[in-house]
Amino acid sequence: MKLEGKELFQSLGGRPILKGVSVQVQEGEMLGLIGPNGAGKSTLLKLMAGIFTGSSNQILLDGRPFPEYPVIDRGRKIAYLGQEGTAHWPITVERIVALGRLPHLGTWQKPTEEDHSIIQRTLRQSGLSHLASRPYPTLSGGEKARVLMARALAVEPELLLADEPVAALDPSHQLEMMDLLRRHCDQGGSVVVVLHDLRLASHYCEHLQLLLDGDTLSVGTPDQVLTTENLDRAYGIKLRSDNLSITEAFALTWEHGSSRTPGVDN
Amino acid sequence: MNTIDRHYQLIALLGSILAGFFLLSLFIGSNPIPVAQAVLDSMRDDPSVISLILTQVRLPRALIALVAGATLGVCGAAMQGLLRNPLASPGLIGSASGAAMGAVAVLYSGWSAAFWLALPAGGIAGSLLATLFVYLLAGRNGGTTTLILAGVAVNALAMSLISLMVNLAPSPYAVREMVLWMLGSIAHGSMADFWIMLPGTLLGWLMLVGTGRALDALTLGEETAITMGINLSRLRRRLFVATALAVGSAIAVTGAIGFVGLVVPHLLRPLVGHQPGKLLPASALGGAILLLAADIAVRLFPAGTEIKVGVLTSLVGAPFFLYLIVQSRRW
């Protein structure tokens, strides 16, 4: 699926947040949204998810504007994982992941065999099989984040929008999570992910879009976006050492070790 | 699947308990009557006294308890699902206190004596009015907290208006009428009362059918639910109208009956795996069971001490609810 938004505007509480940002996601692509706090990353993601209604923004899905799709169709094509995602009842991990199939089922439709196998496969791939019958509130913060990601993956969406999905995770699970997103793209899906870890961003994303103050400061490959000048303008940071190149500085210098995290079985 | 079978088992179990209590409520009263004989008598042209007791006193009483209890149960479950708050009650959005205000206003004005439909009509109108007020204040796009606060404010306003009317009541007799009505009772309900409450409650129930899916999605929060294809403002409108109609119609006939809508969903939630959608039918059955049981219980007190069923549900419900809260603090 291809998503295209031109000159997007959005105000929240009377304050302009997005001031004419354009965004493009190609099929099979992972796009990383980066930028300082308050730059408008989450708002842009929500706009793409269709959470804000009634704005005059034009977002095209495969060339057709958003409103032409019935909401339920959008629910099947696009999955959204919010920054403050949570489950409000102490329901089990398996049932939360099963909610991902909800957009595919009619009001009285029971989950099919295929739905069940997707749920089980997603649990397995997310390393959550051993937690399947645990109530959500008994999980750790990182486990919760992975469960909510598994719910989004179980939608089997064409486009997955994830807002800081690795914020609560340890280094190993950060890699697991990014690998899951990567696999989603390798299978033909697209991902837009908000990240604060620039090394993960430059390692996993084909393209980065650097937002600053509701506008795009730079968009392109990680090398094109993560320049000394952009880093200073957007974040007000610079490299400590002149001997280190930007590419070296943002290289992901670790990977999975020989003792994998318990519970992960892929 | 196993879990689906378990759900049907639960529904079947609750259904049979409900049927049992319904029959029991036909058998129990201040005077023992041979029910089988009464049923046979009621089919004859000249019904006997015992058949009149059955068809004109006990049957409407059981039917009203069933419908009102089911309404409070299912609307409580729907409200808790919508607000994702186990402390929400069907009255939260103003329906119950609005109905009470409408009914008390009718009693105050004296219209209730003028024509018998005035009291329930006033109750339903009050419920719709109060709910509309809450909806306009916070229902369309406001957050959950705004909605709860608006509900609290409108409930307080309705209660203060009720106090004002009791305060200014034209006669001690009117005061007694109002206070007794607010205690909540179905002891003197007639078939006419039942037919009055039925259309509104049925319509409300029908509107709730099929909302379970959206309530399930809401488990993940409002924003995520929207991205799952749920039209949130339409869902809210639907639940508001359904609750106002159903609870308003029920309360208008029974008077204030507390805690059924709060306790029943709370109690049944673990049995349906905490899934808001599956909680709806279970809570309807559970509410009906609880109110029938409470109405049977008040008949067991010695004759002469007429305990109102609304008093009993609150008396038992409040401490029980406290117990549930203490229990659930494990989560």
Coordinates of C-alpha atoms in Angstrom, one line a residue:
Chain A
M1 CA 0.0 0.0 0.0
K2 CA 1.1 3.5 -0.7
L3 CA 0.2 6.4 1.5
E4 CA 0.6 10.0 0.6
G5 CA -0.3 13.1 2.5
K6 CA 0.3 16.6 1.1
E7 CA 0.8 19.7 3.2
L8 CA -0.9 18.4 6.3
F9 CA -2.2 20.8 8.9
Q10 CA -3.4 20.1 12.4
S11 CA -4.1 22.2 15.4
L12 CA -4.7 20.8 18.9
G13 CA -6.4 23.0 21.5
G14 CA -6.0 26.0 19.2
R15 CA -2.3 25.5 18.8
P16 CA -1.0 24.7 15.4
I17 CA 1.0 21.4 15.6
L18 CA 1.5 20.5 12.0
K19 CA 2.2 23.3 9.6
G20 CA 2.1 21.8 6.2
V21 CA 4.0 18.5 6.5
S22 CA 4.0 16.2 3.5
V23 CA 4.6 12.5 3.9
Q24 CA 5.0 9.5 1.6
V25 CA 5.2 5.9 2.4
Q26 CA 6.0 3.3 -0.3
E27 CA 5.0 -0.3 -0.3
G28 CA 7.5 -2.4 1.7
E29 CA 9.1 0.6 3.2
M30 CA 9.9 1.4 6.8
L31 CA 9.8 5.2 7.4
G32 CA 11.2 6.5 10.6
L33 CA 9.8 9.7 12.0
I34 CA 12.4 11.5 14.2
G35 CA 12.6 14.9 15.7
P36 CA 12.7 16.6 19.1
N37 CA 9.8 16.4 21.6
G38 CA 6.8 18.4 20.4
A39 CA 7.9 18.4 16.8
G40 CA 4.6 16.9 15.7
K41 CA 5.6 13.3 15.1
S42 CA 2.8 11.7 17.1
T43 CA 0.2 14.1 15.6
L44 CA 1.4 13.2 12.1
L45 CA 1.1 9.5 12.9
K46 CA -2.5 10.0 14.3
L47 CA -3.4 11.9 11.2
M48 CA -2.3 9.0 9.1
A49 CA -4.2 6.6 11.3
G50 CA -7.4 8.6 10.7
I51 CA -7.9 9.5 14.4
F52 CA -8.5 13.2 13.7
T53 CA -11.6 13.7 11.7
G54 CA -13.1 16.7 10.1
S55 CA -9.9 18.3 9.1
S56 CA -9.5 19.4 5.5
N57 CA -6.4 17.4 5.0
Q58 CA -6.0 15.2 2.0
I59 CA -4.4 11.8 2.6
L60 CA -4.4 9.3 -0.3
L61 CA -4.3 5.6 0.2
D62 CA -3.2 4.0 -3.1
G63 CA -4.3 7.2 -4.8
R64 CA -7.7 7.3 -3.3
P65 CA -8.6 9.9 -0.6
F66 CA -9.2 8.7 3.0
P67 CA -12.9 9.5 3.2
E68 CA -13.6 7.2 0.2
Y69 CA -12.7 4.2 2.3
P70 CA -15.3 3.0 4.8
V71 CA -13.8 3.2 8.3
I72 CA -13.9 -0.5 8.7
D73 CA -11.8 -0.9 5.5
R74 CA -9.3 1.4 6.9
G75 CA -9.3 -0.6 10.1
R76 CA -8.2 -3.6 8.1
K77 CA -5.5 -1.8 6.1
I78 CA -4.0 0.4 8.8
A79 CA -3.1 -0.6 12.3
Y80 CA -2.1 2.0 14.9
L81 CA -0.1 1.5 18.0
G82 CA -0.3 4.6 20.2
Q83 CA 2.3 5.9 22.5
E84 CA 0.0 5.6 25.5
G85 CA -1.6 2.4 24.4
T86 CA -3.1 0.2 27.2
A87 CA -5.7 -2.4 27.9
H88 CA -8.4 -1.2 30.3
W89 CA -9.6 -4.6 31.6
P90 CA -7.6 -7.4 33.0
I91 CA -8.1 -9.5 30.0
T92 CA -5.6 -12.2 28.9
V93 CA -2.8 -11.6 26.5
E94 CA -4.3 -14.0 23.9
R95 CA -7.6 -12.1 24.0
I96 CA -5.8 -8.8 23.5
V97 CA -3.9 -10.1 20.5
A98 CA -7.2 -11.6 19.2
L99 CA -8.7 -8.1 19.2
G100 CA -6.4 -7.5 16.2
R101 CA -8.8 -9.7 14.1
L102 CA -11.8 -7.6 15.1
P103 CA -11.7 -5.3 12.1
H104 CA -11.9 -8.4 9.9
L105 CA -15.0 -9.8 11.5
G106 CA -18.5 -8.7 11.2
T107 CA -20.7 -8.0 14.2
W108 CA -21.9 -11.6 14.6
Q109 CA -19.0 -13.3 12.9
K110 CA -17.0 -15.8 14.9
P111 CA -13.2 -15.9 14.4
T112 CA -12.4 -18.5 11.7
E113 CA -9.7 -21.2 11.9
E114 CA -7.5 -18.8 9.9
D115 CA -8.0 -16.0 12.5
H116 CA -7.0 -18.4 15.2
S117 CA -3.9 -19.5 13.4
I118 CA -2.9 -15.9 12.8
I119 CA -3.4 -15.1 16.5
Q120 CA -1.2 -18.1 17.5
R121 CA 1.4 -17.3 14.9
T122 CA 1.6 -13.7 16.1
L123 CA 1.9 -14.7 19.7
R124 CA 4.7 -17.1 18.7
Q125 CA 6.6 -14.6 16.5
S126 CA 6.3 -11.9 19.2
G127 CA 7.7 -14.3 21.8
L128 CA 4.5 -14.1 23.8
S129 CA 3.2 -17.7 23.7
H130 CA 4.3 -18.4 27.2
L131 CA 2.3 -15.4 28.4
A132 CA -0.9 -16.2 26.4
S133 CA -3.1 -16.8 29.4
R134 CA -1.7 -14.1 31.6
P135 CA -4.0 -11.1 32.5
Y136 CA -2.7 -7.9 31.1
P137 CA -2.1 -6.0 34.4
T138 CA 0.2 -8.7 35.7
L139 CA 2.7 -8.0 32.9
S140 CA 5.8 -5.9 33.1
G141 CA 6.0 -2.7 31.1
G142 CA 8.0 -4.2 28.4
E143 CA 5.7 -7.2 28.1
K144 CA 2.7 -4.9 27.8
A145 CA 4.4 -3.0 25.0
R146 CA 5.1 -6.2 23.1
V147 CA 1.5 -7.5 23.6
L148 CA 0.1 -4.3 22.2
M149 CA 2.5 -4.5 19.2
A150 CA 1.3 -8.1 18.7
R151 CA -2.3 -6.9 18.7
A152 CA -1.4 -4.4 15.9
L153 CA 0.5 -7.1 14.0
A154 CA -2.4 -9.5 14.2
V155 CA -4.4 -7.1 12.1
E156 CA -2.1 -8.1 9.3
P157 CA -2.3 -4.5 8.1
E158 CA -0.8 -3.2 4.9
L159 CA 0.4 -0.2 6.9
L160 CA 1.5 -0.3 10.5
L161 CA 1.9 2.9 12.4
A162 CA 3.8 2.7 15.7
D163 CA 4.5 5.5 18.1
E164 CA 7.7 4.9 20.1
P165 CA 7.2 1.1 20.3
V166 CA 10.6 0.5 21.8
A167 CA 10.5 3.2 24.5
A168 CA 9.9 0.7 27.4
L169 CA 12.1 -2.1 26.1
D170 CA 15.5 -3.4 27.1
P171 CA 18.1 -3.5 24.3
S172 CA 17.4 -7.1 23.3
H173 CA 13.7 -6.6 23.1
Q174 CA 14.3 -3.4 21.2
L175 CA 16.0 -5.5 18.5
E176 CA 13.2 -8.0 18.7
M177 CA 10.6 -5.3 18.2
M178 CA 12.4 -3.7 15.3
D179 CA 13.0 -7.1 13.7
L180 CA 9.2 -7.7 13.8
L181 CA 8.6 -4.4 12.1
R182 CA 11.4 -5.2 9.6
R183 CA 9.8 -8.6 8.8
H184 CA 6.4 -6.8 8.3
C185 CA 8.1 -4.7 5.6
D186 CA 9.9 -7.7 4.1
Q187 CA 6.5 -9.4 3.6
G188 CA 5.3 -6.4 1.6
G189 CA 3.8 -4.3 4.4
S190 CA 4.7 -0.7 5.2
V191 CA 5.7 0.7 8.5
V192 CA 5.9 4.3 9.9
V193 CA 7.6 4.3 13.2
V194 CA 8.3 7.2 15.6
L195 CA 11.7 6.7 17.2
H196 CA 13.9 8.6 19.5
D197 CA 16.9 6.2 19.3
L198 CA 18.7 7.5 16.2
R199 CA 20.9 4.4 15.9
L200 CA 17.9 2.1 15.7
A201 CA 16.3 4.5 13.3
S202 CA 19.3 4.7 11.0
H203 CA 19.8 0.9 11.1
Y204 CA 16.3 -0.3 10.5
C205 CA 14.6 2.5 8.4
E206 CA 15.1 3.0 4.6
H207 CA 14.0 6.6 5.0
L208 CA 14.0 9.0 7.9
Q209 CA 11.8 12.1 8.1
L210 CA 13.1 14.7 10.6
L211 CA 10.4 16.9 11.9
L212 CA 11.0 20.2 13.6
D213 CA 8.3 22.5 14.9
G214 CA 5.5 21.1 12.8
D215 CA 7.4 21.0 9.6
T216 CA 9.8 18.7 7.8
L217 CA 13.4 19.7 8.3
S218 CA 14.8 16.9 6.2
V219 CA 13.7 13.7 4.6
G220 CA 15.7 11.0 2.8
T221 CA 18.0 8.1 3.6
P222 CA 19.5 8.0 7.1
D223 CA 22.8 9.4 5.7
Q224 CA 21.1 12.3 4.1
V225 CA 19.1 13.2 7.1
L226 CA 21.5 12.6 10.0
T227 CA 23.9 15.4 9.2
T228 CA 25.9 17.6 11.6
E229 CA 23.8 20.6 10.7
N230 CA 20.4 18.9 11.0
L231 CA 21.3 17.4 14.4
D232 CA 22.3 20.8 15.7
R233 CA 19.2 22.5 14.3
A234 CA 16.7 19.9 15.4
Y235 CA 18.1 18.6 18.6
G236 CA 20.8 21.0 19.6
I237 CA 23.4 18.3 19.8
K238 CA 26.7 17.6 18.2
L239 CA 29.2 14.7 18.1
R240 CA 31.7 14.8 21.0
S241 CA 34.6 13.8 18.8
D242 CA 35.7 15.2 15.5
N243 CA 37.3 11.9 14.6
L244 CA 34.0 10.0 14.4
S245 CA 32.0 10.3 11.2
I246 CA 28.2 10.6 11.5
T247 CA 27.7 7.2 9.9
E248 CA 30.0 5.6 12.5
A249 CA 28.3 7.5 15.3
F250 CA 24.8 6.2 14.4
A251 CA 25.8 2.7 13.5
L252 CA 24.1 0.1 15.6
T253 CA 27.0 -1.4 17.3
W254 CA 25.3 -4.3 19.0
E255 CA 23.2 -7.3 17.9
H256 CA 21.5 -10.4 19.4
G257 CA 23.9 -12.4 21.5
S258 CA 24.1 -16.2 21.8
S259 CA 21.8 -16.4 24.8
R260 CA 18.5 -15.1 23.5
T261 CA 15.8 -13.7 25.7
P262 CA 13.8 -16.4 27.4
G263 CA 10.4 -16.9 25.9
V264 CA 11.4 -15.8 22.4
D265 CA 10.9 -18.6 20.0
N266 CA 11.3 -17.9 16.4
Chain B
M1 CA -13.7 -23.1 20.6
N2 CA -13.6 -24.0 24.3
T3 CA -14.0 -20.4 25.5
I4 CA -17.1 -19.9 23.3
D5 CA -18.7 -23.0 24.7
R6 CA -18.0 -21.8 28.2
H7 CA -19.7 -18.5 27.4
Y8 CA -22.9 -20.3 26.2
Q9 CA -22.7 -22.5 29.3
L10 CA -22.7 -19.4 31.5
I11 CA -25.6 -17.9 29.5
A12 CA -27.6 -21.1 29.8
L13 CA -26.8 -21.3 33.6
L14 CA -27.9 -17.7 34.2
G15 CA -31.0 -18.3 32.0
S16 CA -32.1 -21.3 34.1
I17 CA -31.5 -19.5 37.4
L18 CA -33.5 -16.7 36.1
A19 CA -36.4 -19.0 35.1
G20 CA -36.2 -20.6 38.5
F21 CA -36.4 -17.2 40.3
F22 CA -39.2 -16.1 38.0
L23 CA -41.3 -19.1 38.9
L24 CA -40.4 -18.8 42.6
S25 CA -41.6 -15.2 42.7
L26 CA -45.0 -16.4 41.4
F27 CA -45.2 -18.9 44.3
I28 CA -44.1 -16.6 47.2
G29 CA -46.3 -13.9 48.7
S30 CA -47.9 -12.7 51.8
N31 CA -50.6 -15.3 51.4
P32 CA -49.9 -18.8 50.2
I33 CA -51.9 -19.6 47.1
P34 CA -52.1 -22.9 45.2
V35 CA -50.4 -21.7 42.0
A36 CA -51.4 -24.6 39.8
Q37 CA -55.0 -24.1 40.7
A38 CA -54.7 -20.4 40.1
V39 CA -53.3 -20.9 36.6
L40 CA -56.3 -23.2 35.8
D41 CA -58.7 -20.7 37.3
S42 CA -57.4 -17.9 35.3
M43 CA -58.3 -19.6 32.1
R44 CA -62.0 -19.7 33.1
D45 CA -64.5 -17.1 32.4
D46 CA -65.1 -16.2 36.0
P47 CA -61.6 -16.0 37.5
S48 CA -61.3 -16.8 41.2
V49 CA -59.6 -14.7 43.8
I50 CA -56.4 -16.8 43.8
S51 CA -56.1 -16.5 40.0
L52 CA -56.5 -12.7 40.3
I53 CA -53.7 -12.6 42.9
L54 CA -51.6 -14.5 40.4
T55 CA -52.3 -12.6 37.2
Q56 CA -52.9 -9.1 38.7
V57 CA -50.4 -9.0 41.5
R58 CA -47.7 -11.6 41.3
L59 CA -47.2 -11.9 37.5
P60 CA -46.8 -8.2 36.8
R61 CA -44.6 -7.9 39.8
A62 CA -42.3 -10.6 38.5
L63 CA -42.4 -9.3 35.0
I64 CA -41.5 -5.8 36.1
A65 CA -38.6 -7.1 38.3
L66 CA -37.3 -9.1 35.3
V67 CA -37.4 -6.3 32.8
A68 CA -36.2 -3.6 35.2
G69 CA -33.4 -5.7 36.5
A70 CA -32.3 -6.8 33.1
T71 CA -32.3 -3.2 32.0
L72 CA -30.2 -2.0 34.9
G73 CA -27.8 -4.9 34.4
V74 CA -27.2 -4.5 30.7
C75 CA -27.1 -0.7 30.8
G76 CA -24.6 -0.8 33.7
A77 CA -22.4 -3.2 31.7
A78 CA -22.7 -0.9 28.6
M79 CA -21.8 2.2 30.6
Q80 CA -18.8 0.5 32.2
G81 CA -17.6 -0.7 28.8
L82 CA -18.0 2.8 27.2
L83 CA -16.2 4.6 30.0
R84 CA -13.8 1.7 30.7
N85 CA -14.6 2.2 34.4
P86 CA -15.9 -0.5 36.7
L87 CA -17.4 2.2 38.9
A88 CA -19.7 3.5 36.2
S89 CA -23.4 2.9 36.7
P90 CA -26.3 3.3 34.3
G91 CA -27.3 6.4 36.2
L92 CA -24.0 8.0 35.7
I93 CA -25.1 9.9 32.6
G94 CA -28.2 11.3 34.4
S95 CA -30.8 8.7 33.3
A96 CA -31.8 7.6 36.8
S97 CA -31.8 10.9 38.6
G98 CA -33.4 12.5 35.6
A99 CA -36.2 9.9 35.8
A100 CA -36.6 10.5 39.5
M101 CA -36.7 14.3 39.0
G102 CA -39.4 13.9 36.3
A103 CA -41.5 11.6 38.5
V104 CA -41.2 13.8 41.5
A105 CA -42.1 16.8 39.4
V106 CA -45.3 15.0 38.4
L107 CA -46.1 14.1 42.0
Y108 CA -45.4 17.7 43.0
S109 CA -47.7 19.1 40.4
G110 CA -50.5 16.7 41.2
W111 CA -50.8 15.5 37.6
S112 CA -50.3 12.0 38.8
A113 CA -53.7 12.0 40.4
A114 CA -55.2 13.5 37.3
F115 CA -54.1 10.9 34.9
W116 CA -52.2 7.7 35.6
L117 CA -49.8 7.9 32.7
A118 CA -48.4 11.1 33.9
L119 CA -46.0 9.6 36.4
P120 CA -44.1 7.2 34.1
A121 CA -44.3 9.7 31.2
G122 CA -42.7 12.3 33.5
G123 CA -40.0 9.8 34.5
I124 CA -39.1 9.0 30.9
A125 CA -39.1 12.6 29.9
G126 CA -36.9 13.5 32.9
S127 CA -34.5 10.7 32.0
L128 CA -34.2 11.8 28.3
L129 CA -33.8 15.5 29.4
A130 CA -31.0 14.8 31.9
T131 CA -29.2 12.5 29.5
L132 CA -29.4 15.0 26.7
F133 CA -28.0 17.6 29.0
V134 CA -25.0 15.4 29.9
Y135 CA -24.5 14.6 26.2
L136 CA -24.5 18.2 25.2
L137 CA -22.2 19.1 28.0
A138 CA -19.6 16.4 27.3
G139 CA -20.9 13.5 25.3
R140 CA -20.0 14.3 21.8
N141 CA -16.2 14.8 21.9
G142 CA -15.3 15.2 25.5
G143 CA -13.0 12.8 27.2
T144 CA -14.1 10.2 29.7
T145 CA -13.3 12.3 32.7
T146 CA -15.3 15.2 31.3
L147 CA -18.2 12.9 30.7
I148 CA -18.1 11.5 34.3
L149 CA -17.9 15.0 35.7
A150 CA -20.8 16.3 33.6
G151 CA -22.8 13.3 34.8
V152 CA -21.9 14.0 38.4
A153 CA -22.9 17.6 38.0
V154 CA -26.2 16.8 36.3
N155 CA -27.0 14.2 38.9
A156 CA -26.4 16.7 41.7
L157 CA -28.6 19.3 39.9
A158 CA -31.4 16.7 39.6
M159 CA -31.1 15.7 43.2
S160 CA -31.2 19.3 44.4
L161 CA -34.3 20.0 42.3
I162 CA -35.9 16.9 43.9
S163 CA -35.0 18.3 47.3
L164 CA -36.5 21.6 46.4
M165 CA -39.7 20.0 45.3
V166 CA -39.9 17.9 48.4
N167 CA -39.1 21.0 50.4
L168 CA -41.9 23.1 48.8
A169 CA -44.4 20.2 48.6
P170 CA -48.0 21.4 48.9
S171 CA -49.0 18.8 51.5
P172 CA -47.4 16.2 53.9
Y173 CA -49.2 13.6 51.8
A174 CA -47.3 14.7 48.7
V175 CA -44.0 14.6 50.6
R176 CA -44.8 11.0 51.6
E177 CA -45.7 10.1 48.0
M178 CA -42.4 11.5 46.7
V179 CA -40.2 9.9 49.3
L180 CA -41.9 6.5 49.0
W181 CA -41.5 6.7 45.2
M182 CA -37.8 7.4 45.6
L183 CA -37.3 4.4 47.7
G184 CA -38.0 2.2 44.7
S185 CA -40.6 -0.5 44.8
I186 CA -42.4 -2.9 42.5
A187 CA -44.7 -4.3 45.1
H188 CA -47.7 -2.5 43.7
G189 CA -46.9 -2.7 40.0
S190 CA -49.7 -3.6 37.7
M191 CA -49.9 -5.1 34.2
A192 CA -50.5 -1.6 33.0
D193 CA -47.2 -0.5 34.6
F194 CA -45.5 -3.4 32.9
W195 CA -46.9 -2.4 29.5
I196 CA -45.8 1.2 30.0
M197 CA -42.2 0.3 30.7
L198 CA -41.9 -2.4 28.0
P199 CA -41.6 -0.3 24.8
G200 CA -38.9 2.0 26.1
T201 CA -36.9 -0.8 27.6
L202 CA -37.2 -3.1 24.6
L203 CA -36.2 -0.3 22.3
G204 CA -33.2 0.4 24.5
W205 CA -32.2 -3.2 24.5
L206 CA -32.5 -3.5 20.8
M207 CA -30.2 -0.5 20.4
L208 CA -27.6 -2.2 22.6
V209 CA -27.6 -5.3 20.5
G210 CA -24.5 -5.4 18.4
T211 CA -22.5 -2.8 20.4
G212 CA -20.4 -5.5 22.1
R213 CA -17.9 -5.5 19.3
A214 CA -17.2 -1.7 19.7
L215 CA -17.0 -2.0 23.5
D216 CA -14.4 -4.8 23.0
A217 CA -12.4 -2.5 20.8
L218 CA -12.6 0.2 23.4
T219 CA -10.7 -2.0 25.7
L220 CA -7.6 -0.7 23.9
G221 CA -8.6 3.0 24.4
E222 CA -10.5 5.4 22.3
E223 CA -7.9 6.3 19.7
T224 CA -7.0 2.7 19.0
A225 CA -10.7 1.8 18.8
I226 CA -11.2 4.5 16.1
T227 CA -8.3 3.0 14.1
M228 CA -10.0 -0.4 14.4
G229 CA -13.0 1.0 12.4
I230 CA -15.2 2.0 15.3
N231 CA -17.3 5.2 14.9
L232 CA -16.9 6.5 18.4
S233 CA -19.4 9.4 18.4
R234 CA -22.1 7.2 16.9
L235 CA -21.4 4.5 19.5
R236 CA -21.7 7.1 22.3
R237 CA -25.0 8.5 20.9
R238 CA -26.4 5.1 20.6
L239 CA -25.5 4.1 24.1
F240 CA -26.8 7.4 25.5
V241 CA -30.2 7.1 23.8
A242 CA -30.5 3.4 24.7
T243 CA -29.7 4.0 28.4
A244 CA -31.9 7.0 28.7
L245 CA -34.8 5.2 27.1
A246 CA -34.4 1.9 28.9
V247 CA -33.3 3.1 32.3
G248 CA -35.8 6.0 32.2
S249 CA -38.7 3.7 31.4
A250 CA -37.7 1.2 34.0
I251 CA -37.0 3.7 36.8
A252 CA -40.2 5.7 36.0
V253 CA -42.2 2.6 37.0
T254 CA -40.1 1.1 39.8
G255 CA -38.7 4.2 41.4
A256 CA -35.0 4.5 42.3
I257 CA -33.3 1.1 42.5
G258 CA -29.7 1.4 43.3
F259 CA -26.6 -0.8 42.8
V260 CA -28.1 -3.4 40.5
G261 CA -26.5 -1.8 37.5
L262 CA -23.2 -1.3 39.3
V263 CA -22.8 -4.7 41.1
V264 CA -24.1 -7.1 38.5
P265 CA -21.6 -6.3 35.7
H266 CA -18.8 -6.1 38.3
L267 CA -19.7 -9.6 39.6
L268 CA -20.1 -11.3 36.3
R269 CA -17.0 -9.7 34.6
P270 CA -14.5 -12.3 35.7
L271 CA -16.9 -15.1 34.4
V272 CA -16.7 -13.7 30.8
G273 CA -13.0 -13.2 30.8
H274 CA -13.4 -9.4 31.4
Q275 CA -14.7 -9.0 27.8
P276 CA -17.1 -6.0 27.7
G277 CA -19.1 -7.4 24.7
K278 CA -19.8 -10.8 26.3
L279 CA -20.7 -9.0 29.6
L280 CA -23.8 -7.4 28.0
P281 CA -26.1 -10.5 27.7
A282 CA -24.7 -12.0 30.9
S283 CA -25.4 -8.8 32.8
A284 CA -29.0 -8.5 31.5
L285 CA -29.7 -12.0 32.9
G286 CA -27.8 -11.3 36.1
G287 CA -29.6 -8.0 36.7
A288 CA -33.0 -9.7 36.2
I289 CA -32.0 -12.5 38.6
L290 CA -30.8 -10.0 41.3
L291 CA -33.9 -7.8 41.2
L292 CA -36.2 -10.8 41.2
A293 CA -34.3 -12.3 44.1
A294 CA -34.4 -8.9 46.0
D295 CA -38.1 -8.6 45.4
I296 CA -38.7 -12.1 46.7
A297 CA -36.5 -11.3 49.7
V298 CA -38.6 -8.3 50.7
R299 CA -41.7 -10.5 50.7
L300 CA -40.1 -12.7 53.3
F301 CA -40.0 -10.0 56.0
P302 CA -42.9 -10.3 58.4
A303 CA -46.1 -8.8 57.1
G304 CA -46.6 -5.2 58.1
T305 CA -43.0 -4.2 57.7
E306 CA -42.9 -3.3 54.1
I307 CA -39.3 -3.0 53.1
K308 CA -38.9 -1.4 49.7
V309 CA -36.9 -3.4 47.2
G310 CA -34.8 -0.3 46.3
V311 CA -33.9 0.1 50.0
L312 CA -32.8 -3.6 50.1
T313 CA -30.7 -3.4 47.0
S314 CA -28.8 -0.4 48.3
L315 CA -28.5 -1.9 51.8
V316 CA -27.0 -5.1 50.5
G317 CA -25.4 -3.6 47.4
A318 CA -23.3 -0.9 49.0
P319 CA -21.3 -3.0 51.4
F320 CA -21.0 -5.8 48.8
F321 CA -19.7 -3.3 46.3
L322 CA -17.2 -2.1 48.9
Y323 CA -16.1 -5.7 49.4
L324 CA -15.6 -6.1 45.6
I325 CA -13.4 -3.0 45.5
V326 CA -11.3 -4.2 48.3
Q327 CA -11.0 -7.6 46.6
S328 CA -10.1 -6.1 43.2
R329 CA -7.3 -4.1 44.6
R330 CA -5.0 -7.0 43.8
W331 CA -5.1 -5.7 40.2

